[in-house]
């Protein structure tokens, strides 16, 4: 995880439902490339064979981080993954594509961009009290960020304009409807 202390509760939940350890790089997730650079260091230090990431995250719904990470660490990459089977070093992955599904074979090391369907809903778990208590004893490493050139910066950020209020007009009140359409909506 790349983020501030506010993300630790999410990592603790992952530990509570079965993760062995968690790692947080202590910096805000500003853009996809800077996140991928931070995860590159973690991945190389950990010597992981399989990294599963979400399809989209707090990288502004770009879905870019898993692909960039795979490129940075020299791993194979499968995106939009909804099924995964490992047999030795061979991985069979099912990807969702426009108009259907595609089955691909690749080898480890692999970065997977998963999406809904990769984990069956029946396998989703909510932490129980025992898991929550045990998660407090599991390691959550906090690493300082590595130097990285930010490729982008946020020049501005604007929230969308609030939607207008809905006005209900009685079906019998035609005069009011005409007035609203003419004076407020300016469509007639």
Short mmCIF file of C-alpha atoms in Angstrom, two decimals:
data_model
loop_
_atom_site.label_atom_id
_atom_site.label_comp_id
_atom_site.label_asym_id
_atom_site.label_seq_id
_atom_site.Cartn_x
_atom_site.Cartn_y
_atom_site.Cartn_z
CA UNK A 1 0.00 0.00 0.00
CA UNK A 2 1.18 3.50 -0.76
CA UNK A 3 -0.53 5.99 1.52
CA UNK A 4 -0.59 7.77 4.81
CA UNK A 5 -1.46 6.51 8.29
CA UNK A 6 -5.17 6.75 7.44
CA UNK A 7 -4.79 3.62 5.27
CA UNK A 8 -3.60 1.42 8.14
CA UNK A 9 -7.12 0.39 9.17
CA UNK A 10 -7.63 -1.12 5.71
CA UNK A 11 -4.34 -2.99 5.98
CA UNK A 12 -5.29 -4.28 9.44
CA UNK A 13 -8.55 -5.62 7.98
CA UNK A 14 -6.51 -7.53 5.38
CA UNK A 15 -4.39 -8.95 8.19
CA UNK A 16 -7.52 -9.84 10.15
CA UNK A 17 -8.92 -11.97 7.32
CA UNK A 18 -5.72 -13.90 6.69
CA UNK A 19 -2.86 -11.87 5.24
CA UNK A 20 0.45 -12.76 6.90
CA UNK A 21 2.01 -9.31 6.71
CA UNK A 22 1.32 -5.84 5.35
CA UNK A 23 3.57 -3.09 4.03
CA UNK A 24 2.74 0.60 3.80
CA UNK A 25 4.94 3.10 1.99
CA UNK A 26 4.54 6.35 3.91
CA UNK A 27 3.58 8.87 1.22
CA UNK A 28 0.42 10.14 -0.41
CA UNK A 29 -0.63 8.39 -3.61
CA UNK A 30 -0.29 11.35 -5.97
CA UNK A 31 -0.17 9.67 -9.39
CA UNK A 32 0.01 6.18 -10.86
CA UNK A 33 3.69 6.29 -11.79
CA UNK A 34 4.89 7.43 -8.36
CA UNK A 35 2.83 4.65 -6.75
CA UNK A 36 4.30 2.08 -9.16
CA UNK A 37 7.85 3.32 -8.39
CA UNK A 38 7.28 2.88 -4.66
CA UNK A 39 5.82 -0.59 -5.16
CA UNK A 40 8.77 -1.49 -7.42
CA UNK A 41 11.13 -1.18 -4.45
CA UNK A 42 8.82 -3.24 -2.23
CA UNK A 43 8.41 -5.91 -4.92
CA UNK A 44 12.13 -6.18 -5.63
CA UNK A 45 13.04 -6.33 -1.94
CA UNK A 46 10.39 -8.99 -1.29
CA UNK A 47 11.23 -11.10 -4.34
CA UNK A 48 7.54 -11.91 -4.93
CA UNK A 49 6.44 -14.33 -7.66
CA UNK A 50 2.80 -13.20 -7.80
CA UNK A 51 1.43 -9.73 -7.10
CA UNK A 52 -2.33 -9.21 -7.26
CA UNK A 53 -3.58 -5.65 -7.47
CA UNK A 54 -7.02 -4.19 -7.91
CA UNK A 55 -8.08 -3.08 -11.35
CA UNK A 56 -8.60 0.45 -10.14
CA UNK A 57 -7.78 2.08 -6.89
CA UNK A 58 -7.01 5.48 -5.52
CA UNK A 59 -4.91 6.09 -8.61
CA UNK A 60 -7.80 8.18 -9.89
CA UNK A 61 -9.46 5.12 -11.46
CA UNK A 62 -6.75 4.94 -14.08
CA UNK A 63 -6.05 1.24 -13.68
CA UNK A 64 -2.43 2.03 -14.56
CA UNK A 65 -0.44 0.95 -11.51
CA UNK A 66 -0.39 -2.85 -12.05
CA UNK A 67 0.83 -2.55 -15.66
CA UNK A 68 3.49 0.01 -14.81
CA UNK A 69 4.64 -2.08 -11.85
CA UNK A 70 4.95 -5.18 -14.04
CA UNK A 71 7.03 -3.22 -16.54
CA UNK A 72 9.29 -1.77 -13.85
CA UNK A 73 10.06 -5.15 -12.25
CA UNK A 74 10.23 -7.12 -15.50
CA UNK A 75 7.25 -9.34 -14.69
CA UNK A 76 4.50 -10.65 -16.94
CA UNK A 77 1.17 -8.84 -16.70
CA UNK A 78 -2.48 -9.85 -16.99
CA UNK A 79 -5.18 -7.21 -16.59
CA UNK A 80 -8.96 -7.50 -16.13
CA UNK A 81 -8.38 -10.89 -14.54
CA UNK A 82 -11.48 -12.77 -13.32
CA UNK A 83 -9.95 -16.23 -12.88
CA UNK A 84 -6.53 -17.52 -11.90
CA UNK A 85 -4.98 -20.99 -11.60
CA UNK A 86 -1.39 -21.77 -10.67
CA UNK A 87 0.40 -24.99 -11.50
CA UNK A 88 4.09 -24.78 -10.68
CA UNK A 89 5.46 -21.73 -12.51
CA UNK A 90 2.64 -21.77 -15.09
CA UNK A 91 -0.37 -19.53 -14.64
CA UNK A 92 -3.66 -19.83 -16.48
CA UNK A 93 -5.66 -16.62 -16.26
CA UNK A 94 -9.12 -15.73 -17.49
CA UNK A 95 -9.51 -12.13 -18.60
CA UNK A 96 -12.69 -10.24 -19.23
CA UNK A 97 -12.58 -8.57 -22.63
CA UNK A 98 -15.14 -6.70 -24.72
CA UNK A 99 -17.70 -9.23 -25.79
CA UNK A 100 -16.44 -12.19 -23.78
CA UNK A 101 -13.64 -13.88 -21.91
CA UNK A 102 -10.11 -14.76 -22.92
CA UNK A 103 -7.96 -17.49 -21.36
CA UNK A 104 -4.22 -16.84 -21.38
CA UNK A 105 -1.23 -18.82 -20.15
CA UNK A 106 1.87 -17.18 -18.78
CA UNK A 107 4.60 -17.82 -16.25
CA UNK A 108 5.75 -16.38 -12.96
CA UNK A 109 6.75 -13.74 -11.96
CA UNK A 110 3.38 -12.15 -12.68
CA UNK A 111 1.46 -9.01 -11.79
CA UNK A 112 -2.31 -9.40 -12.01
CA UNK A 113 -4.81 -6.57 -12.28
CA UNK A 114 -7.85 -8.24 -10.79
CA UNK A 115 -11.46 -7.21 -10.96
CA UNK A 116 -14.85 -8.37 -9.75
CA UNK A 117 -15.07 -12.10 -10.28
CA UNK A 118 -11.48 -12.93 -9.35
CA UNK A 119 -12.71 -13.74 -5.85
CA UNK A 120 -16.06 -15.44 -5.49
CA UNK A 121 -18.50 -13.47 -3.38
CA UNK A 122 -18.87 -16.50 -1.11
CA UNK A 123 -15.13 -16.24 -0.37
CA UNK A 124 -15.30 -12.59 0.70
CA UNK A 125 -14.81 -12.37 4.42
CA UNK A 126 -15.56 -9.91 7.15
CA UNK A 127 -13.00 -9.87 9.96
CA UNK A 128 -14.17 -11.59 13.14
CA UNK A 129 -13.08 -10.56 16.63
CA UNK A 130 -10.41 -13.27 16.84
CA UNK A 131 -8.95 -12.16 13.50
CA UNK A 132 -8.99 -8.52 14.56
CA UNK A 133 -7.14 -9.35 17.79
CA UNK A 134 -4.58 -11.51 15.95
CA UNK A 135 -4.05 -8.77 13.33
CA UNK A 136 -2.66 -6.51 16.04
CA UNK A 137 0.25 -8.93 16.48
CA UNK A 138 0.99 -9.36 12.76
CA UNK A 139 3.69 -7.19 11.19
CA UNK A 140 2.69 -3.98 9.44
CA UNK A 141 5.90 -2.49 8.12
CA UNK A 142 6.01 1.23 7.37
CA UNK A 143 8.66 2.13 4.81
CA UNK A 144 9.86 5.56 3.84
CA UNK A 145 9.42 6.38 0.15
CA UNK A 146 12.23 6.07 -2.35
CA UNK A 147 13.23 9.06 -4.45
CA UNK A 148 11.23 9.20 -7.63
CA UNK A 149 10.62 11.71 -10.38
CA UNK A 150 6.95 12.56 -10.43
CA UNK A 151 5.85 12.43 -14.03
CA UNK A 152 2.68 14.40 -13.38
CA UNK A 153 1.37 16.83 -10.86
CA UNK A 154 -2.15 17.99 -10.14
CA UNK A 155 -2.57 21.44 -11.65
CA UNK A 156 -6.11 21.84 -10.36
CA UNK A 157 -8.97 19.81 -9.01
CA UNK A 158 -12.61 20.76 -9.23
CA UNK A 159 -15.63 18.96 -7.93
CA UNK A 160 -18.47 18.64 -10.42
CA UNK A 161 -21.19 21.24 -10.16
CA UNK A 162 -23.97 20.15 -7.84
CA UNK A 163 -26.99 18.78 -9.58
CA UNK A 164 -30.05 20.97 -9.56
CA UNK A 165 -32.86 20.24 -7.22
CA UNK A 166 -35.78 18.24 -8.53
CA UNK A 167 -39.08 20.06 -8.56
CA UNK A 168 -42.24 18.04 -8.52
CA UNK A 169 -45.19 19.61 -10.27
CA UNK A 170 -48.71 18.35 -9.85
CA UNK A 171 -50.05 16.94 -13.13
CA UNK A 172 -53.09 19.19 -12.86
CA UNK A 173 -50.97 22.38 -12.56
CA UNK A 174 -50.13 23.00 -16.22
CA UNK A 175 -49.55 26.74 -15.72
CA UNK A 176 -46.80 26.13 -13.15
CA UNK A 177 -45.15 23.55 -15.43
CA UNK A 178 -45.11 25.97 -18.36
CA UNK A 179 -43.71 28.73 -16.14
CA UNK A 180 -40.87 26.49 -14.87
CA UNK A 181 -39.98 25.23 -18.35
CA UNK A 182 -39.96 28.78 -19.73
CA UNK A 183 -38.33 30.77 -16.89
CA UNK A 184 -36.05 28.30 -15.08
CA UNK A 185 -35.18 25.57 -17.57
CA UNK A 186 -35.41 27.97 -20.53
CA UNK A 187 -36.42 25.19 -22.89
CA UNK A 188 -39.56 26.87 -24.25
#
